[in-house]
GROMACS .gro file of N, CA, C and O in nm:
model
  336
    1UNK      N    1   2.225   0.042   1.525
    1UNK     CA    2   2.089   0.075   1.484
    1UNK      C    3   2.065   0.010   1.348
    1UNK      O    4   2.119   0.047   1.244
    2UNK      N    5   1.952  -0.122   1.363
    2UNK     CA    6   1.932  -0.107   1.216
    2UNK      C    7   1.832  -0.068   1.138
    2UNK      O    8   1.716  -0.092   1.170
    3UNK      N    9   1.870   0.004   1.013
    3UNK     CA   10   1.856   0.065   0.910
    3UNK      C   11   1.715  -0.045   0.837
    3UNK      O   12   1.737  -0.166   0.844
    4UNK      N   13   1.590  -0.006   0.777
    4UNK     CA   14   1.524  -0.030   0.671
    4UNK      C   15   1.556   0.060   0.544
    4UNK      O   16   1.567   0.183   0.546
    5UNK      N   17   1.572  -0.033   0.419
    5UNK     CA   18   1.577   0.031   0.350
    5UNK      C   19   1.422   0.097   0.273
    5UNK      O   20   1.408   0.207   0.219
    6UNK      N   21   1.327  -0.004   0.291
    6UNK     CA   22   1.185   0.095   0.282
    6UNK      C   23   1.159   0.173   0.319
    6UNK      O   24   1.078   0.239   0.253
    7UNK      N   25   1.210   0.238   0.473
    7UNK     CA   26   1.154   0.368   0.482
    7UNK      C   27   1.241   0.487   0.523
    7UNK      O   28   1.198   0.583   0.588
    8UNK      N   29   1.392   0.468   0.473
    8UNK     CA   30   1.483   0.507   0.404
    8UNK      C   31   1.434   0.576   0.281
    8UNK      O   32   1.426   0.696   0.255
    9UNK      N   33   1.405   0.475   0.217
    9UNK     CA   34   1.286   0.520   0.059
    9UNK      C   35   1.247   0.620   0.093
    9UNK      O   36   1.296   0.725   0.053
   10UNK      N   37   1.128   0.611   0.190
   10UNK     CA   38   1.023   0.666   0.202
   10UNK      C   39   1.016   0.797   0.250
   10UNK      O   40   0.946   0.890   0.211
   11UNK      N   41   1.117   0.791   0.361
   11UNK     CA   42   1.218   0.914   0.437
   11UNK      C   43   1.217   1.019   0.299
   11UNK      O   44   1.151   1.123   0.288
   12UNK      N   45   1.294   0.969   0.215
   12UNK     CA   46   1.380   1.013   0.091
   12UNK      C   47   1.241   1.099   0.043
   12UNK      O   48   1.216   1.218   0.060
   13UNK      N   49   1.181   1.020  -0.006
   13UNK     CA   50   1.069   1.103  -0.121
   13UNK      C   51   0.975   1.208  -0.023
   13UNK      O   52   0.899   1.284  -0.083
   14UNK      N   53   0.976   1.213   0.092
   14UNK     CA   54   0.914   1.337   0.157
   14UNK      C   55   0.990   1.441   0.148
   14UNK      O   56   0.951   1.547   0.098
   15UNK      N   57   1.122   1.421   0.204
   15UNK     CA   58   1.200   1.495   0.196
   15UNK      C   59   1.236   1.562   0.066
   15UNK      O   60   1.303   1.664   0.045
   16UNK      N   61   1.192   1.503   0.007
   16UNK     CA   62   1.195   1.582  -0.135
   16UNK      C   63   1.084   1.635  -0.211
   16UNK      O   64   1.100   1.705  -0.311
   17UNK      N   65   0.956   1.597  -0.157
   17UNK     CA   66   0.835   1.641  -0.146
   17UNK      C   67   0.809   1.796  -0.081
   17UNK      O   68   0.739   1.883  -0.133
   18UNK      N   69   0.900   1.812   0.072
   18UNK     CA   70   0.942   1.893   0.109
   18UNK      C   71   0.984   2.049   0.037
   18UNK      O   72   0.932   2.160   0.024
   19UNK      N   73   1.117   1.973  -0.002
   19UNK     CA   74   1.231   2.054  -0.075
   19UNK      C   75   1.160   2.160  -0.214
   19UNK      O   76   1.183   2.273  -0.257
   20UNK      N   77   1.055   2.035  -0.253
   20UNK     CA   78   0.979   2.087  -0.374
   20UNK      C   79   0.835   2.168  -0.337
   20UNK      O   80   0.740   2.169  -0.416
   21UNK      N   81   0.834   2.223  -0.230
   21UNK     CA   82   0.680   2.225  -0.188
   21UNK      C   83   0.608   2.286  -0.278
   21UNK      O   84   0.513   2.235  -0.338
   22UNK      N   85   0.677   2.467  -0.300
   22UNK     CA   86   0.627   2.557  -0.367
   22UNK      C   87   0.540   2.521  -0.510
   22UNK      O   88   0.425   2.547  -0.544
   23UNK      N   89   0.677   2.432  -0.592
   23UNK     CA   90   0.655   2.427  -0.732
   23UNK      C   91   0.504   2.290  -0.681
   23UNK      O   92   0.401   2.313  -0.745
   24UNK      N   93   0.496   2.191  -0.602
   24UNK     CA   94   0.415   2.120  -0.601
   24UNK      C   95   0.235   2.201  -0.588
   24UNK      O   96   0.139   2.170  -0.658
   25UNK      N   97   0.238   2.319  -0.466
   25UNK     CA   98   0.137   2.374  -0.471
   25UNK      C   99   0.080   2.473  -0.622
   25UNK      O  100  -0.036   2.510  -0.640
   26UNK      N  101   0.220   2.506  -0.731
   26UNK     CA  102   0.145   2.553  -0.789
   26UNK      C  103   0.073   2.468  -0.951
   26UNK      O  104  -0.013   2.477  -1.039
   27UNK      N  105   0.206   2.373  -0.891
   27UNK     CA  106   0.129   2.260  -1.014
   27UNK      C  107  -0.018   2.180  -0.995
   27UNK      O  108  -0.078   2.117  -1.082
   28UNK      N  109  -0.062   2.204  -0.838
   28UNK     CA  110  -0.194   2.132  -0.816
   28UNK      C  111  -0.296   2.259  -0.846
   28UNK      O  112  -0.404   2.238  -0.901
   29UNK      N  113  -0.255   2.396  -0.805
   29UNK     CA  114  -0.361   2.488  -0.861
   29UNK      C  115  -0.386   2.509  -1.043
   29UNK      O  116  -0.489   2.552  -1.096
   30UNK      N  117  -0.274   2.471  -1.104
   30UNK     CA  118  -0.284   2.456  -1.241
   30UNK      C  119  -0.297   2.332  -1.290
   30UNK      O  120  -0.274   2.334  -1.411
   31UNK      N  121  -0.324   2.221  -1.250
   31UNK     CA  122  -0.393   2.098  -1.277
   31UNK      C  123  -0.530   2.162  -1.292
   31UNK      O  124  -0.601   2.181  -1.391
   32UNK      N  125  -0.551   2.195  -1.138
   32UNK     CA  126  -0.691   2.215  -1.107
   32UNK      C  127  -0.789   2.313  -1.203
   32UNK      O  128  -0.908   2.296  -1.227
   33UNK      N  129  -0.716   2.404  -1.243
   33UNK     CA  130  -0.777   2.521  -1.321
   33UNK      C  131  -0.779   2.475  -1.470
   33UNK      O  132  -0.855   2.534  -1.547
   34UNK      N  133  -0.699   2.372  -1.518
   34UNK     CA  134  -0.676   2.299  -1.638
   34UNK      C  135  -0.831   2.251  -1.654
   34UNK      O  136  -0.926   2.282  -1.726
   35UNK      N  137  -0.804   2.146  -1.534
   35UNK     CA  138  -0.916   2.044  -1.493
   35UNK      C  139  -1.066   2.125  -1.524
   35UNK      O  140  -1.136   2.110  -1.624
   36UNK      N  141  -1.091   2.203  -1.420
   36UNK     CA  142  -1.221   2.287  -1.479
   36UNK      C  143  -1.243   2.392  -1.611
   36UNK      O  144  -1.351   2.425  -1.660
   37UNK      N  145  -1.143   2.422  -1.642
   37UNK     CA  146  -1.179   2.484  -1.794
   37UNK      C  147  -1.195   2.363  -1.854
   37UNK      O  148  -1.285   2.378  -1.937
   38UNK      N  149  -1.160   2.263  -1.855
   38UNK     CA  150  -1.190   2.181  -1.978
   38UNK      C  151  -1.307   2.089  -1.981
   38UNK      O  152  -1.348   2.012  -2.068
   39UNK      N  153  -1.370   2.133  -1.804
   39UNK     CA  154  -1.503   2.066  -1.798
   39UNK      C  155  -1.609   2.204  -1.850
   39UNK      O  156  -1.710   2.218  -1.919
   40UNK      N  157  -1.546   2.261  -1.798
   40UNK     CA  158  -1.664   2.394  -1.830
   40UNK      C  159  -1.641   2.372  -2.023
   40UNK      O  160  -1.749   2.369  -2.083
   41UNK      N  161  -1.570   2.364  -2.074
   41UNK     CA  162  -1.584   2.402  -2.246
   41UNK      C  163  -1.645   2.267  -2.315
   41UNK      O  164  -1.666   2.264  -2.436
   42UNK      N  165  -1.672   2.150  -2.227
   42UNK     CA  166  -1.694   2.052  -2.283
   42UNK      C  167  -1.808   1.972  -2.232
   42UNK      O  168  -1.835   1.854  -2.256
   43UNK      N  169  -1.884   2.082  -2.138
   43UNK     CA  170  -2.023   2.052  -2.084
   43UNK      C  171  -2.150   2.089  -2.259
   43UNK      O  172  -2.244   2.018  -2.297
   44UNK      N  173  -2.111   2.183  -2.305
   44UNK     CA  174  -2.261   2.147  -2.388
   44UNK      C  175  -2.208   2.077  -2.524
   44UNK      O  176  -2.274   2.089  -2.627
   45UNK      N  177  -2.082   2.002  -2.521
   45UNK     CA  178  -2.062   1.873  -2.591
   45UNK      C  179  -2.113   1.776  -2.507
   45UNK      O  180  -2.202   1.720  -2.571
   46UNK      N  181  -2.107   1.742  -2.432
   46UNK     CA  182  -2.164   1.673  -2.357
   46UNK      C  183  -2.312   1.652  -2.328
   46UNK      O  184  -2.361   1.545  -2.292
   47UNK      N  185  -2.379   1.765  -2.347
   47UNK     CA  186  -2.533   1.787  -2.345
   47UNK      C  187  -2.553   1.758  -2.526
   47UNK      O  188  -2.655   1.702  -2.567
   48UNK      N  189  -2.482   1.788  -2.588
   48UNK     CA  190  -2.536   1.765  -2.786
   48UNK      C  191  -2.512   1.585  -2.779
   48UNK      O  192  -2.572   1.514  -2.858
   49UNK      N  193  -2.441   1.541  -2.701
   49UNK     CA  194  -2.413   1.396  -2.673
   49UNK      C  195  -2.462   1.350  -2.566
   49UNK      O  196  -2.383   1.295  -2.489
   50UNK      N  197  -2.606   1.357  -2.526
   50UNK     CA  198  -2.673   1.283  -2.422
   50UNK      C  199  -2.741   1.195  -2.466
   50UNK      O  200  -2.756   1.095  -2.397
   51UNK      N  201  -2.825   1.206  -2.639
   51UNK     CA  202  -2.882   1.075  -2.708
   51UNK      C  203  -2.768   0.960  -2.703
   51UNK      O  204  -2.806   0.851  -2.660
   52UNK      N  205  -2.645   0.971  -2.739
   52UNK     CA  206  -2.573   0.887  -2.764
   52UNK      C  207  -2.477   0.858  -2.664
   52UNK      O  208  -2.373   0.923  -2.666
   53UNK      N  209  -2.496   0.772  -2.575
   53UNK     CA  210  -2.425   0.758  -2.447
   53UNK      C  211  -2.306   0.683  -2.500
   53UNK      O  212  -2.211   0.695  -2.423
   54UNK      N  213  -2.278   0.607  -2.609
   54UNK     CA  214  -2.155   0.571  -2.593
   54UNK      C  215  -2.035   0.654  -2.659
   54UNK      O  216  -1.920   0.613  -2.675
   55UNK      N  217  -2.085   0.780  -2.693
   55UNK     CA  218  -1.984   0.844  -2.793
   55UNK      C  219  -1.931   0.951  -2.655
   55UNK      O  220  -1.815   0.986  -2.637
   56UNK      N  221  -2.030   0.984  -2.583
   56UNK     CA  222  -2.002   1.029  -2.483
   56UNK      C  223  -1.928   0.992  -2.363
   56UNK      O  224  -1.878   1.064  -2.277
   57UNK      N  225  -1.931   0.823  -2.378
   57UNK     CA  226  -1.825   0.763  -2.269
   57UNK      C  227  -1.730   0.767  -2.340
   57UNK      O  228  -1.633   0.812  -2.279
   58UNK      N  229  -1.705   0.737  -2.462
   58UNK     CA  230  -1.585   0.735  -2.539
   58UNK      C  231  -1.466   0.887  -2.524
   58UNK      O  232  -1.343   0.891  -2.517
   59UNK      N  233  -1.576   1.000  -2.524
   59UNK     CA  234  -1.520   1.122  -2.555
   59UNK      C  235  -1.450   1.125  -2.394
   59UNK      O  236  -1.334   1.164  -2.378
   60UNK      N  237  -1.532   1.082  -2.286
   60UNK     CA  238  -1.479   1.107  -2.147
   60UNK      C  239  -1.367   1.008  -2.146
   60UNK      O  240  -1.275   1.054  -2.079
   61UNK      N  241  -1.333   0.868  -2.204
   61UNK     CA  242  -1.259   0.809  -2.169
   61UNK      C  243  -1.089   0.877  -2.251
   61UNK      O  244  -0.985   0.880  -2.185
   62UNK      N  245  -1.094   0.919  -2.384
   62UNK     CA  246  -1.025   0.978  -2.439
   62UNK      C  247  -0.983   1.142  -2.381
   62UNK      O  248  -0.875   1.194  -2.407
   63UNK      N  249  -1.048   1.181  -2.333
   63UNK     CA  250  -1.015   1.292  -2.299
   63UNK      C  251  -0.956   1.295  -2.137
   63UNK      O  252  -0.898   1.396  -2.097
   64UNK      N  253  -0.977   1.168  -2.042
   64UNK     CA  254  -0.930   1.167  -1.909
   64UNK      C  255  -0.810   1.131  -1.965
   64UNK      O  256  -0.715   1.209  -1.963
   65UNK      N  257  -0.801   1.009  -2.022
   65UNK     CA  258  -0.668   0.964  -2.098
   65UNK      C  259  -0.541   1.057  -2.155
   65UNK      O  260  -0.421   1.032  -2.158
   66UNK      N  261  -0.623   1.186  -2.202
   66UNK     CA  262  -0.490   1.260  -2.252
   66UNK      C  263  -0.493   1.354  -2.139
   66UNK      O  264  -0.385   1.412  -2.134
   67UNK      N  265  -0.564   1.386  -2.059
   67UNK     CA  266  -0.554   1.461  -1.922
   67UNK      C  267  -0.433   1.408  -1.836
   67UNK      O  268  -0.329   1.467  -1.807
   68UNK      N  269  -0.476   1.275  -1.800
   68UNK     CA  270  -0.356   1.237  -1.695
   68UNK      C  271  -0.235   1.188  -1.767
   68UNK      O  272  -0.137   1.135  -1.714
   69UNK      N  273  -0.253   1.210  -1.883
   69UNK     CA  274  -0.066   1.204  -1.944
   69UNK      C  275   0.004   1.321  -1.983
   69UNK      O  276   0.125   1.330  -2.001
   70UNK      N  277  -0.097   1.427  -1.996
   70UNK     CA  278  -0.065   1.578  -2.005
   70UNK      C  279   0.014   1.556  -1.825
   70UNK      O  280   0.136   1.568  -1.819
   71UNK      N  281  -0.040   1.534  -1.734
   71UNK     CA  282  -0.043   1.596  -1.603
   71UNK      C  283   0.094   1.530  -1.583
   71UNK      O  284   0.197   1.594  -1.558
   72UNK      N  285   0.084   1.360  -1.598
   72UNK     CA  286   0.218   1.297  -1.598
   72UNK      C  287   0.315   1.353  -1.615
   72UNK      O  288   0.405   1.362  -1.531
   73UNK      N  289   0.314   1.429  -1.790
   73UNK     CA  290   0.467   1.469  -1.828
   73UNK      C  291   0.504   1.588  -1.738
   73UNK      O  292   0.614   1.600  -1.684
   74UNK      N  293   0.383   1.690  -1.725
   74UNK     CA  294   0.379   1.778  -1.692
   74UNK      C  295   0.426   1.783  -1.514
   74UNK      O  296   0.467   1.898  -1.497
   75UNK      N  297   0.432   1.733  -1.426
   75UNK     CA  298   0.449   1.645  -1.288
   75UNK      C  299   0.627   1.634  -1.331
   75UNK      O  300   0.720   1.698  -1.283
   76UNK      N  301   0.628   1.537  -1.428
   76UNK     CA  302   0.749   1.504  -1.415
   76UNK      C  303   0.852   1.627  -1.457
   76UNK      O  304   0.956   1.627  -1.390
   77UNK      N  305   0.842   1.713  -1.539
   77UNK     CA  306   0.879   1.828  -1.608
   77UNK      C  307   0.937   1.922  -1.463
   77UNK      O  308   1.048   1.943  -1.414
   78UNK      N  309   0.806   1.959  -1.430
   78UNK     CA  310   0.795   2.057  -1.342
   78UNK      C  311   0.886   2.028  -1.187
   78UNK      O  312   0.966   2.103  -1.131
   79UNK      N  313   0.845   1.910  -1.153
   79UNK     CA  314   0.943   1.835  -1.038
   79UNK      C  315   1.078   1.791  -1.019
   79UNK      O  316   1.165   1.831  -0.942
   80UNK      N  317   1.079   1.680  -1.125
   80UNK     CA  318   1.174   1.633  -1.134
   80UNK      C  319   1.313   1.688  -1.183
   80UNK      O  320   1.424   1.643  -1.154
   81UNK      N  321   1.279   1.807  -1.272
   81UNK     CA  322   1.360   1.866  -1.355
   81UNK      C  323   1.380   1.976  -1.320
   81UNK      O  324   1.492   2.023  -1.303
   82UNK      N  325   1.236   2.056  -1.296
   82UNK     CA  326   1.269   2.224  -1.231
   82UNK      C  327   1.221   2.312  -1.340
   82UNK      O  328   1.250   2.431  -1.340
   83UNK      N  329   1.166   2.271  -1.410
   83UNK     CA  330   1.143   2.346  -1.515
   83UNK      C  331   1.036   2.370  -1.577
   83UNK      O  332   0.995   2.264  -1.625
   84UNK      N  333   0.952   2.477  -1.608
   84UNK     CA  334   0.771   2.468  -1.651
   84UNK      C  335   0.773   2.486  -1.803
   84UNK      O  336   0.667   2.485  -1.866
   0.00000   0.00000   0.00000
């Protein structure tokens, strides 16, 4: 029988997708709840910044930016390691 090693790979990371299910469902409900508190506290910044559209793209681009590297470490922390 021969063997791919791509989906060998691929085999691999479900299976461990698997293994991890629990901690994965509760890290997507605490993304998620992250995710909307920080839209809800930063909607009437967002409304005091509607004259000025570029301070307002700026603030969204800086603030997705430290979102998905919060989530990154936080992903990797929680998964990879086992640990919150």
């Amino acid at each position: 029988v021969k063997s791919y090693k791509v989906w060998d790979s691929i085999g691999a990371g479900f299976s461990a997708f698997k293994k991890q299910w629990g901690k994965i469902v509760m890290l997507i409900l605490f993304a998620t709840a992250s995710a909307l508190l920080a839209t809800v506290i930063l909607l009437p910044i967002k409304k005091a910044l509607i004259l000025y559209p570029v301070y307002s793209t700026w603030l969204n681009l800086v603030l997705a930016a430290f979102f998905l590297s919060w989530l990154r470490e936080y992903v990797f922390k929680t998964v990879i390691h086992g640990y919150q």
